[in-house]
Every structure is written in structure tokens, then in C-alpha cells.
Amino acid sequence: MEKLTFYEQVYQVVHLIPSGRVTSYGAIASYLGTKGSSRMVGYAMNGVLKINSSIPAQRVVNRNGLLTGKFHFSSPELMQQLLELEGLEVKDDQIINFKSVFWDPAIELDLEK
DNA sequence: GAGGTGACTGCGA
DNA sequence: CTCGCAGCCACCT
């Protein structure tokens, strides 16, 4: 793990997000060590989506639980639809009970350690 | 090599 | 409460 770009690192973490859970860009950034650059996570997703559209990017939202990046999907409504299919509640582009479904890689992945 | 961009975040007014 | 500004860093042209 040295030649991997930020995109690939983000890709792996996002891919590890369990169904029905969501995380924030800041959480991923913090886990990757670049906590100061939460923007890079979102930027990475944009690039990763182009090379691999199978990534559950709908599980990645901003720290408010708001679907900020929904417009980057095939359709803006697709992101909310995917989240609802996973059992999440979305209202006004915002995830209901967000903290209850929040999945922090820095905690969940570091738990076994 | 340098400049521009961005799916964020936190703090101040 | 809402709105605005600055910092942050990797990737692309």
C-alpha cells in the first residue's frame, strides 16, 4: 500500500461499508490519515465512479447526512432510491436517524485491532 | 513545474 | 438561525 492513489484508498473503504449503513467524507478522510482534506474523498469518488460505477457511493454523504453528491449519479433521485432500498429513511435529501446508521471506518475497522 | 478544481468541514458574523 | 469565508490536499491539464 504505497502506490495506491487516494481514489483507490477511498474505493476500498467505501466498498467495505455494510449495507444499510452510511459514513461521511470526513470519517473516511480521517481514517486514511488526510482528515484535513475531506474534499479529497469526494473528489476521489468522482474519479472512482468513472472507472467503477459499482461502488456504493450512495452510502457516502457529508457529515450532516445530506446527499450532497446525489447529482453525480445517473439520476439525482437514484441515490436516495438506493438508500431507501437498503432500509434507510431519506427526507429532503437528508438521512433520517443518520447517527444511528453512521458507520465510522476509524472505529469499525480499527475495532479488531 | 505551476495553476486550477472540488461529492467537505469548521468557525465567524 | 442562516450565510459566507478560508483551509485543506491529491489529481488533472
PDB file of C-alpha atoms (C1' of nucleotides) in Angstrom:
ATOM      1  CA  MET A   1       0.000   0.000   0.000  1.00  0.00           C
ATOM      2  CA  GLU A   2       2.146   2.753  -1.255  1.00  0.00           C
ATOM      3  CA  LYS A   3       1.450   3.255  -4.917  1.00  0.00           C
ATOM      4  CA  LEU A   4      -2.280   3.402  -4.371  1.00  0.00           C
ATOM      5  CA  THR A   5      -3.795   6.747  -5.128  1.00  0.00           C
ATOM      6  CA  PHE A   6      -6.351   8.439  -2.966  1.00  0.00           C
ATOM      7  CA  TYR A   7      -9.036   7.213  -5.323  1.00  0.00           C
ATOM      8  CA  GLU A   8      -8.155   3.598  -4.713  1.00  0.00           C
ATOM      9  CA  GLN A   9      -7.921   4.060  -0.973  1.00  0.00           C
ATOM     10  CA  VAL A  10     -11.323   5.662  -0.857  1.00  0.00           C
ATOM     11  CA  TYR A  11     -12.659   2.981  -3.142  1.00  0.00           C
ATOM     12  CA  GLN A  12     -11.633   0.231  -0.743  1.00  0.00           C
ATOM     13  CA  VAL A  13     -13.089   1.927   2.317  1.00  0.00           C
ATOM     14  CA  VAL A  14     -16.367   2.718   0.583  1.00  0.00           C
ATOM     15  CA  HIS A  15     -16.595  -0.828  -0.636  1.00  0.00           C
ATOM     16  CA  LEU A  16     -16.296  -2.025   2.964  1.00  0.00           C
ATOM     17  CA  ILE A  17     -19.328  -0.086   4.082  1.00  0.00           C
ATOM     18  CA  PRO A  18     -22.007  -2.610   5.121  1.00  0.00           C
ATOM     19  CA  SER A  19     -25.438  -2.400   3.611  1.00  0.00           C
ATOM     20  CA  GLY A  20     -27.833  -0.150   5.443  1.00  0.00           C
ATOM     21  CA  ARG A  21     -25.019   1.972   6.792  1.00  0.00           C
ATOM     22  CA  VAL A  22     -23.551   5.293   5.738  1.00  0.00           C
ATOM     23  CA  THR A  23     -20.437   7.294   6.502  1.00  0.00           C
ATOM     24  CA  SER A  24     -19.148  10.795   5.988  1.00  0.00           C
ATOM     25  CA  TYR A  25     -16.330  12.125   3.831  1.00  0.00           C
ATOM     26  CA  GLY A  26     -14.588  13.420   6.921  1.00  0.00           C
ATOM     27  CA  ALA A  27     -14.691   9.986   8.541  1.00  0.00           C
ATOM     28  CA  ILE A  28     -13.078   8.363   5.534  1.00  0.00           C
ATOM     29  CA  ALA A  29     -10.533  11.145   5.228  1.00  0.00           C
ATOM     30  CA  SER A  30      -9.655  10.789   8.889  1.00  0.00           C
ATOM     31  CA  TYR A  31      -9.269   7.045   8.517  1.00  0.00           C
ATOM     32  CA  LEU A  32      -6.972   7.496   5.545  1.00  0.00           C
ATOM     33  CA  GLY A  33      -4.907   9.964   7.507  1.00  0.00           C
ATOM     34  CA  THR A  34      -5.853  13.005   5.462  1.00  0.00           C
ATOM     35  CA  LYS A  35      -8.559  14.136   7.831  1.00  0.00           C
ATOM     36  CA  GLY A  36      -7.832  17.757   6.966  1.00  0.00           C
ATOM     37  CA  SER A  37      -8.739  17.109   3.369  1.00  0.00           C
ATOM     38  CA  SER A  38     -12.261  15.772   3.422  1.00  0.00           C
ATOM     39  CA  ARG A  39     -12.671  17.319  -0.014  1.00  0.00           C
ATOM     40  CA  MET A  40     -10.284  14.791  -1.459  1.00  0.00           C
ATOM     41  CA  VAL A  41     -12.661  11.973  -0.507  1.00  0.00           C
ATOM     42  CA  GLY A  42     -15.481  13.480  -2.500  1.00  0.00           C
ATOM     43  CA  TYR A  43     -13.125  14.296  -5.305  1.00  0.00           C
ATOM     44  CA  ALA A  44     -11.827  10.750  -5.262  1.00  0.00           C
ATOM     45  CA  MET A  45     -15.345   9.392  -5.539  1.00  0.00           C
ATOM     46  CA  ASN A  46     -15.889  11.429  -8.641  1.00  0.00           C
ATOM     47  CA  GLY A  47     -12.894   9.819 -10.293  1.00  0.00           C
ATOM     48  CA  VAL A  48     -13.623   6.361  -8.929  1.00  0.00           C
ATOM     49  CA  LEU A  49     -17.168   6.478 -10.274  1.00  0.00           C
ATOM     50  CA  LYS A  50     -15.822   6.923 -13.767  1.00  0.00           C
ATOM     51  CA  ILE A  51     -13.702   3.788 -13.598  1.00  0.00           C
ATOM     52  CA  ASN A  52     -16.048   1.709 -11.453  1.00  0.00           C
ATOM     53  CA  SER A  53     -19.746   2.529 -11.180  1.00  0.00           C
ATOM     54  CA  SER A  54     -20.305  -0.472  -8.922  1.00  0.00           C
ATOM     55  CA  ILE A  55     -19.171   1.484  -5.894  1.00  0.00           C
ATOM     56  CA  PRO A  56     -21.920   2.129  -3.305  1.00  0.00           C
ATOM     57  CA  ALA A  57     -21.283   5.841  -3.344  1.00  0.00           C
ATOM     58  CA  GLN A  58     -24.796   6.407  -2.037  1.00  0.00           C
ATOM     59  CA  ARG A  59     -23.509   5.269   1.352  1.00  0.00           C
ATOM     60  CA  VAL A  60     -21.137   8.202   1.448  1.00  0.00           C
ATOM     61  CA  VAL A  61     -22.636  11.524   2.439  1.00  0.00           C
ATOM     62  CA  ASN A  62     -21.444  14.670   4.137  1.00  0.00           C
ATOM     63  CA  ARG A  63     -21.202  14.872   7.916  1.00  0.00           C
ATOM     64  CA  ASN A  64     -24.790  16.175   8.066  1.00  0.00           C
ATOM     65  CA  GLY A  65     -26.189  13.064   6.429  1.00  0.00           C
ATOM     66  CA  LEU A  66     -27.122  15.205   3.448  1.00  0.00           C
ATOM     67  CA  LEU A  67     -26.990  13.720  -0.057  1.00  0.00           C
ATOM     68  CA  THR A  68     -24.685  16.400  -1.372  1.00  0.00           C
ATOM     69  CA  GLY A  69     -23.348  14.294  -4.210  1.00  0.00           C
ATOM     70  CA  LYS A  70     -26.608  12.877  -5.487  1.00  0.00           C
ATOM     71  CA  PHE A  71     -26.330  14.946  -8.655  1.00  0.00           C
ATOM     72  CA  HIS A  72     -23.260  12.969  -9.625  1.00  0.00           C
ATOM     73  CA  PHE A  73     -25.298   9.803 -10.040  1.00  0.00           C
ATOM     74  CA  SER A  74     -27.046   8.791 -13.214  1.00  0.00           C
ATOM     75  CA  SER A  75     -30.088  10.466 -11.716  1.00  0.00           C
ATOM     76  CA  PRO A  76     -30.324  12.677  -8.621  1.00  0.00           C
ATOM     77  CA  GLU A  77     -33.141  10.517  -7.334  1.00  0.00           C
ATOM     78  CA  LEU A  78     -31.131   7.344  -7.767  1.00  0.00           C
ATOM     79  CA  MET A  79     -29.006   7.986  -4.674  1.00  0.00           C
ATOM     80  CA  GLN A  80     -31.996   8.395  -2.393  1.00  0.00           C
ATOM     81  CA  GLN A  81     -33.673   5.425  -4.009  1.00  0.00           C
ATOM     82  CA  LEU A  82     -30.675   3.191  -3.363  1.00  0.00           C
ATOM     83  CA  LEU A  83     -30.535   4.255   0.267  1.00  0.00           C
ATOM     84  CA  GLU A  84     -34.216   3.520   0.732  1.00  0.00           C
ATOM     85  CA  LEU A  85     -33.716   0.092  -0.782  1.00  0.00           C
ATOM     86  CA  GLU A  86     -31.136  -0.582   1.917  1.00  0.00           C
ATOM     87  CA  GLY A  87     -33.657   0.236   4.611  1.00  0.00           C
ATOM     88  CA  LEU A  88     -32.642   3.820   5.233  1.00  0.00           C
ATOM     89  CA  GLU A  89     -35.029   6.731   5.509  1.00  0.00           C
ATOM     90  CA  VAL A  90     -34.351   9.800   3.421  1.00  0.00           C
ATOM     91  CA  LYS A  91     -36.243  13.048   3.675  1.00  0.00           C
ATOM     92  CA  ASP A  92     -35.386  16.223   1.808  1.00  0.00           C
ATOM     93  CA  ASP A  93     -32.093  14.694   0.639  1.00  0.00           C
ATOM     94  CA  GLN A  94     -31.256  14.081   4.262  1.00  0.00           C
ATOM     95  CA  ILE A  95     -30.859  10.723   6.005  1.00  0.00           C
ATOM     96  CA  ILE A  96     -33.241  10.212   8.912  1.00  0.00           C
ATOM     97  CA  ASN A  97     -31.642   8.847  12.079  1.00  0.00           C
ATOM     98  CA  PHE A  98     -28.319   9.483  10.423  1.00  0.00           C
ATOM     99  CA  LYS A  99     -26.234   8.964  13.550  1.00  0.00           C
ATOM    100  CA  SER A 100     -27.911   5.611  14.112  1.00  0.00           C
ATOM    101  CA  VAL A 101     -26.817   4.295  10.726  1.00  0.00           C
ATOM    102  CA  PHE A 102     -23.495   6.082  10.759  1.00  0.00           C
ATOM    103  CA  TRP A 103     -20.547   3.804  10.052  1.00  0.00           C
ATOM    104  CA  ASP A 104     -17.156   5.121  11.041  1.00  0.00           C
ATOM    105  CA  PRO A 105     -14.213   3.231   9.448  1.00  0.00           C
ATOM    106  CA  ALA A 106     -11.837   4.712  12.009  1.00  0.00           C
ATOM    107  CA  ILE A 107     -13.827   2.841  14.669  1.00  0.00           C
ATOM    108  CA  GLU A 108     -15.333  -0.155  12.915  1.00  0.00           C
ATOM    109  CA  LEU A 109     -12.189  -1.160  11.059  1.00  0.00           C
ATOM    110  CA  ASP A 110      -9.907  -0.320  13.944  1.00  0.00           C
ATOM    111  CA  LEU A 111     -12.077  -2.283  16.363  1.00  0.00           C
ATOM    112  CA  GLU A 112     -10.419  -5.612  15.594  1.00  0.00           C
ATOM    113  CA  LYS A 113      -7.023  -4.097  16.203  1.00  0.00           C
TER     114      LYS A 113
ATOM    115  C1'  DG B   1       6.822  22.683 -12.815  1.00  0.00           C
ATOM    116  C1'  DA B   2       2.734  25.579 -11.943  1.00  0.00           C
ATOM    117  C1'  DG B   3      -2.145  26.514 -11.756  1.00  0.00           C
ATOM    118  C1'  DG B   4      -6.945  25.158 -11.233  1.00  0.00           C
ATOM    119  C1'  DT B   5     -10.522  22.248  -9.368  1.00  0.00           C
ATOM    120  C1'  DG B   6     -13.506  20.028  -5.955  1.00  0.00           C
ATOM    121  C1'  DA B   7     -19.491  14.719  -3.781  1.00  0.00           C
ATOM    122  C1'  DC B   8     -16.204  18.882   2.717  1.00  0.00           C
ATOM    123  C1'  DT B   9     -15.637  20.964   7.237  1.00  0.00           C
ATOM    124  C1'  DG B  10     -15.426  24.342  10.892  1.00  0.00           C
ATOM    125  C1'  DC B  11     -15.718  28.821  12.580  1.00  0.00           C
ATOM    126  C1'  DG B  12     -17.133  33.653  12.500  1.00  0.00           C
ATOM    127  C1'  DA B  13     -20.628  37.390  11.637  1.00  0.00           C
TER     128       DA B  13
ATOM    129  C1'  DC C   1     -30.976  30.573  12.876  1.00  0.00           C
ATOM    130  C1'  DT C   2     -28.763  31.272   8.122  1.00  0.00           C
ATOM    131  C1'  DC C   3     -24.954  32.897   5.153  1.00  0.00           C
ATOM    132  C1'  DG C   4     -20.118  33.421   3.928  1.00  0.00           C
ATOM    133  C1'  DC C   5     -15.104  32.644   4.032  1.00  0.00           C
ATOM    134  C1'  DA C   6     -10.826  30.186   4.405  1.00  0.00           C
ATOM    135  C1'  DG C   7      -8.099  25.856   4.828  1.00  0.00           C
ATOM    136  C1'  DC C   8      -7.216  21.600   3.212  1.00  0.00           C
ATOM    137  C1'  DC C   9      -4.500  18.235  -0.377  1.00  0.00           C
ATOM    138  C1'  DA C  10      -4.376  14.860  -4.369  1.00  0.00           C
ATOM    139  C1'  DC C  11      -5.266  14.609  -9.256  1.00  0.00           C
ATOM    140  C1'  DC C  12      -5.616  16.667 -13.956  1.00  0.00           C
ATOM    141  C1'  DT C  13      -4.327  19.833 -17.813  1.00  0.00           C
TER     142       DT C  13
END
